[in-house]
């Protein structure tokens, strides 16, 4: 673009210098000066608009208050937020912003996290709850212990993700760049041709020939093409962030509009992942009763990350059962875990784990009422826990909406057939893959892909990471585990399956905007180039002068930027 402008100005200027000193005839100084002024004014307007579009990052930075009230030795001092260290204790008064990520030690209050995760309702926080720096404390005062500082805080992470998204290029960018390349050659070629034509074939004076050449080169400038796409992607990523959707890879968002199969992980994604223990069964009363089974199970689960583990530990705590020390912990993804408790080998997990340990489970009769976790000690089955997990309210709505958009829905889970079927029936899911081991989950995705589907995978757990990578579009939900976030291309801040629908909508809207912008950036050339070359001159005396060519070209740039800005107002 710059080459073309420089070329046009140089030709016009040299020609004018020549007419001043050597050749007879008029100069083009006036036209060239106007061209430069118009061009600079257009550029300035555009940069202003682009700056407005990148505002999301500055807005995020503004969320963090400069100072925090540090509590030390019973005294309160105000220090800079940046100098806080992990484990520091701070006080947040009502109406103040929370300076940093931490855990509540004292007090309770409701907190508005909308600016960070897009959740509009305030959430109530008590002792033990985590709070995010940048959210707004509403009615109570809170004593908070700092958990994260520097680059690992939520705000820093979000900032990093948005920056990454803004610099990640969608595929249409390649198309735009290529079109800009072609336009360059077209500009130079048509410019030279019209110069030759008006000089030799249909002779006018040389001024006329140079003027048309300059006008052609200026009007063809692929200026708008340079930012037709980047302006859209910047706004898309900020708009996404405002709605709790972080886009790590623009290419994935670009593809998301074509998704026709969404695969959901069950536990923690479609369901809440907060299991309730319905029943504890023992094989015989010799093993110290139900309490002992729960104690052994929760002790082993201390080192697991699975939501089942957390739920079992919660139940043990509620029943005031102390966790015992364990050694030799081993995790079996999609199966369970083993460890040594008090010198005895304990295994906690599903039927596949028991099979692996060569233990028969059929002597233990349970109703088909939930997920069954067996507990074995010293190679003997001693009992089982029956757990159930509630379906999220939003899951049904999300699936209905996806169906409405012509998208099929599958569920992928390591859980038992009947548990999966029950959830599947409640939610009206098209395809159910149950009892799949973590390593098989990826194959289910591959199968769907080989049938020609564009597949999105939505999951939260470590065990979903490979499938998130395999799917065309990997979506981590609830800002899940770090591994899931790492493997996904789109990260949803909230635990809300409805945001999957929003992400697909965002993709569709973004795509429309990108195409519109490409049209605005190039389309006007169809009539502007011939006009500038003087096609209408012989018959009608109409000619696009260089100044007007500059205005037209700048107009197209400005329209492109403002068209992109309209995306800011879109509701997802
Ligand atoms: P999902 O795909 O539903 O998220 P996973 O593949 O993680 O489930 O696990 C599948 C099954 O393996 C669970 O339903 C459970 O029976 C068992 N399991 C996995 N991890 C554990 C654990 N830490 N403790 C007990 N059981 C587990
Ligand atoms: Mg899961």
CSV table of N, CA, C and O in Angstrom, one decimal, residues 280-318:
chain,number,residue,atom,x,y,z
A,280,UNK,N,-23.6,-45.9,50.7
A,280,UNK,CA,-22.3,-46.6,50.9
A,280,UNK,C,-22.7,-48.0,51.3
A,280,UNK,O,-23.5,-48.3,52.2
A,281,UNK,N,-22.1,-48.9,50.6
A,281,UNK,CA,-22.4,-50.4,50.8
A,281,UNK,C,-21.2,-51.1,51.3
A,281,UNK,O,-20.1,-50.8,50.8
A,282,UNK,N,-21.3,-52.1,52.2
A,282,UNK,CA,-20.2,-52.8,52.5
A,282,UNK,C,-20.4,-54.3,52.3
A,282,UNK,O,-21.6,-54.8,52.3
A,283,UNK,N,-19.4,-55.0,52.0
A,283,UNK,CA,-19.5,-56.4,51.7
A,283,UNK,C,-19.8,-57.2,52.9
A,283,UNK,O,-20.5,-58.2,53.0
A,284,UNK,N,-19.1,-56.9,54.0
A,284,UNK,CA,-19.4,-57.5,55.3
A,284,UNK,C,-19.0,-56.5,56.4
A,284,UNK,O,-18.3,-55.5,56.1
A,285,UNK,N,-19.5,-56.7,57.6
A,285,UNK,CA,-19.3,-55.7,58.6
A,285,UNK,C,-18.0,-55.8,59.3
A,285,UNK,O,-17.7,-55.0,60.2
A,286,UNK,N,-17.2,-56.8,58.9
A,286,UNK,CA,-15.9,-57.0,59.5
A,286,UNK,C,-14.9,-55.8,59.3
A,286,UNK,O,-13.9,-55.7,60.0
A,287,UNK,N,-15.1,-55.1,58.2
A,287,UNK,CA,-14.1,-54.1,57.8
A,287,UNK,C,-14.2,-52.7,58.5
A,287,UNK,O,-13.7,-51.7,58.1
A,288,UNK,N,-15.0,-52.7,59.6
A,288,UNK,CA,-15.0,-51.5,60.4
A,288,UNK,C,-16.1,-50.5,60.0
A,288,UNK,O,-16.1,-49.4,60.3
A,289,UNK,N,-17.0,-51.1,59.1
A,289,UNK,CA,-18.2,-50.3,58.8
A,289,UNK,C,-18.0,-49.3,57.7
A,289,UNK,O,-17.0,-49.1,57.2
A,290,UNK,N,-19.2,-48.6,57.5
A,290,UNK,CA,-19.3,-47.6,56.4
A,290,UNK,C,-18.3,-46.5,56.6
A,290,UNK,O,-17.7,-46.0,55.7
A,291,UNK,N,-18.1,-46.1,57.9
A,291,UNK,CA,-17.2,-45.0,58.2
A,291,UNK,C,-15.8,-45.3,57.7
A,291,UNK,O,-15.1,-44.5,57.1
A,292,UNK,N,-15.4,-46.5,57.9
A,292,UNK,CA,-14.0,-46.9,57.5
A,292,UNK,C,-13.9,-46.9,56.0
A,292,UNK,O,-12.8,-46.5,55.4
A,293,UNK,N,-14.9,-47.4,55.3
A,293,UNK,CA,-14.9,-47.4,53.8
A,293,UNK,C,-14.7,-46.0,53.3
A,293,UNK,O,-13.9,-45.7,52.4
A,294,UNK,N,-15.5,-45.1,53.9
A,294,UNK,CA,-15.4,-43.7,53.4
A,294,UNK,C,-14.0,-43.1,53.8
A,294,UNK,O,-13.4,-42.3,53.0
A,295,UNK,N,-13.5,-43.4,55.0
A,295,UNK,CA,-12.2,-42.9,55.4
A,295,UNK,C,-11.1,-43.4,54.4
A,295,UNK,O,-10.3,-42.6,54.0
A,296,UNK,N,-11.1,-44.7,54.1
A,296,UNK,CA,-10.1,-45.2,53.2
A,296,UNK,C,-10.2,-44.6,51.8
A,296,UNK,O,-9.2,-44.2,51.2
A,297,UNK,N,-11.5,-44.5,51.3
A,297,UNK,CA,-11.7,-43.9,50.0
A,297,UNK,C,-11.2,-42.5,49.9
A,297,UNK,O,-10.4,-42.1,49.0
A,298,UNK,N,-11.6,-41.7,50.9
A,298,UNK,CA,-11.2,-40.3,50.9
A,298,UNK,C,-9.7,-40.1,51.0
A,298,UNK,O,-9.1,-39.2,50.4
A,299,UNK,N,-9.1,-41.0,51.8
A,299,UNK,CA,-7.7,-40.8,52.0
A,299,UNK,C,-6.9,-41.1,50.7
A,299,UNK,O,-6.0,-40.3,50.3
A,300,UNK,N,-7.3,-42.1,50.0
A,300,UNK,CA,-6.7,-42.4,48.7
A,300,UNK,C,-6.9,-41.2,47.7
A,300,UNK,O,-6.0,-40.8,47.0
A,301,UNK,N,-8.1,-40.7,47.8
A,301,UNK,CA,-8.5,-39.6,46.8
A,301,UNK,C,-7.9,-38.3,47.0
A,301,UNK,O,-8.0,-37.4,46.2
A,302,UNK,N,-7.2,-38.1,48.2
A,302,UNK,CA,-6.5,-36.8,48.5
A,302,UNK,C,-5.7,-36.3,47.3
A,302,UNK,O,-5.6,-35.2,47.1
A,303,UNK,N,-5.0,-37.3,46.7
A,303,UNK,CA,-4.1,-36.9,45.6
A,303,UNK,C,-4.7,-36.8,44.2
A,303,UNK,O,-4.0,-36.5,43.3
A,304,UNK,N,-6.0,-37.2,44.1
A,304,UNK,CA,-6.6,-37.2,42.7
A,304,UNK,C,-7.2,-35.8,42.4
A,304,UNK,O,-7.6,-35.1,43.3
A,305,UNK,N,-7.3,-35.6,41.1
A,305,UNK,CA,-7.8,-34.3,40.7
A,305,UNK,C,-9.3,-34.5,40.3
A,305,UNK,O,-10.0,-33.5,40.1
A,306,UNK,N,-9.8,-35.7,40.1
A,306,UNK,CA,-11.1,-36.0,39.6
A,306,UNK,C,-12.2,-35.4,40.4
A,306,UNK,O,-12.0,-35.3,41.7
A,307,UNK,N,-13.3,-34.9,39.8
A,307,UNK,CA,-14.4,-34.4,40.6
A,307,UNK,C,-15.0,-35.4,41.6
A,307,UNK,O,-15.5,-35.0,42.6
A,308,UNK,N,-14.9,-36.7,41.2
A,308,UNK,CA,-15.4,-37.7,42.1
A,308,UNK,C,-14.6,-37.7,43.4
A,308,UNK,O,-15.1,-37.8,44.5
A,309,UNK,N,-13.3,-37.5,43.2
A,309,UNK,CA,-12.4,-37.5,44.4
A,309,UNK,C,-12.7,-36.4,45.3
A,309,UNK,O,-12.9,-36.6,46.5
A,310,UNK,N,-12.9,-35.2,44.7
A,310,UNK,CA,-13.3,-34.0,45.6
A,310,UNK,C,-14.6,-34.2,46.3
A,310,UNK,O,-14.7,-33.9,47.5
A,311,UNK,N,-15.5,-34.9,45.6
A,311,UNK,CA,-16.8,-35.1,46.2
A,311,UNK,C,-16.8,-36.1,47.4
A,311,UNK,O,-17.4,-35.9,48.4
A,312,UNK,N,-15.9,-37.1,47.2
A,312,UNK,CA,-15.8,-38.1,48.3
A,312,UNK,C,-15.1,-37.4,49.5
A,312,UNK,O,-15.6,-37.6,50.7
A,313,UNK,N,-14.1,-36.6,49.3
A,313,UNK,CA,-13.4,-36.0,50.4
A,313,UNK,C,-14.4,-35.0,51.1
A,313,UNK,O,-14.4,-34.9,52.3
A,314,UNK,N,-15.2,-34.3,50.3
A,314,UNK,CA,-16.2,-33.4,50.9
A,314,UNK,C,-17.1,-34.1,51.9
A,314,UNK,O,-17.4,-33.7,53.0
A,315,UNK,N,-17.6,-35.3,51.4
A,315,UNK,CA,-18.5,-36.1,52.2
A,315,UNK,C,-17.8,-36.5,53.5
A,315,UNK,O,-18.4,-36.5,54.6
A,316,UNK,N,-16.6,-36.9,53.4
A,316,UNK,CA,-15.8,-37.4,54.6
A,316,UNK,C,-15.7,-36.2,55.6
A,316,UNK,O,-15.9,-36.4,56.8
A,317,UNK,N,-15.3,-35.1,55.1
A,317,UNK,CA,-15.2,-33.9,55.9
A,317,UNK,C,-16.5,-33.6,56.6
A,317,UNK,O,-16.5,-33.3,57.8
A,318,UNK,N,-17.6,-33.7,55.9
A,318,UNK,CA,-18.9,-33.4,56.4
A,318,UNK,C,-19.3,-34.4,57.6
A,318,UNK,O,-19.9,-34.0,58.5
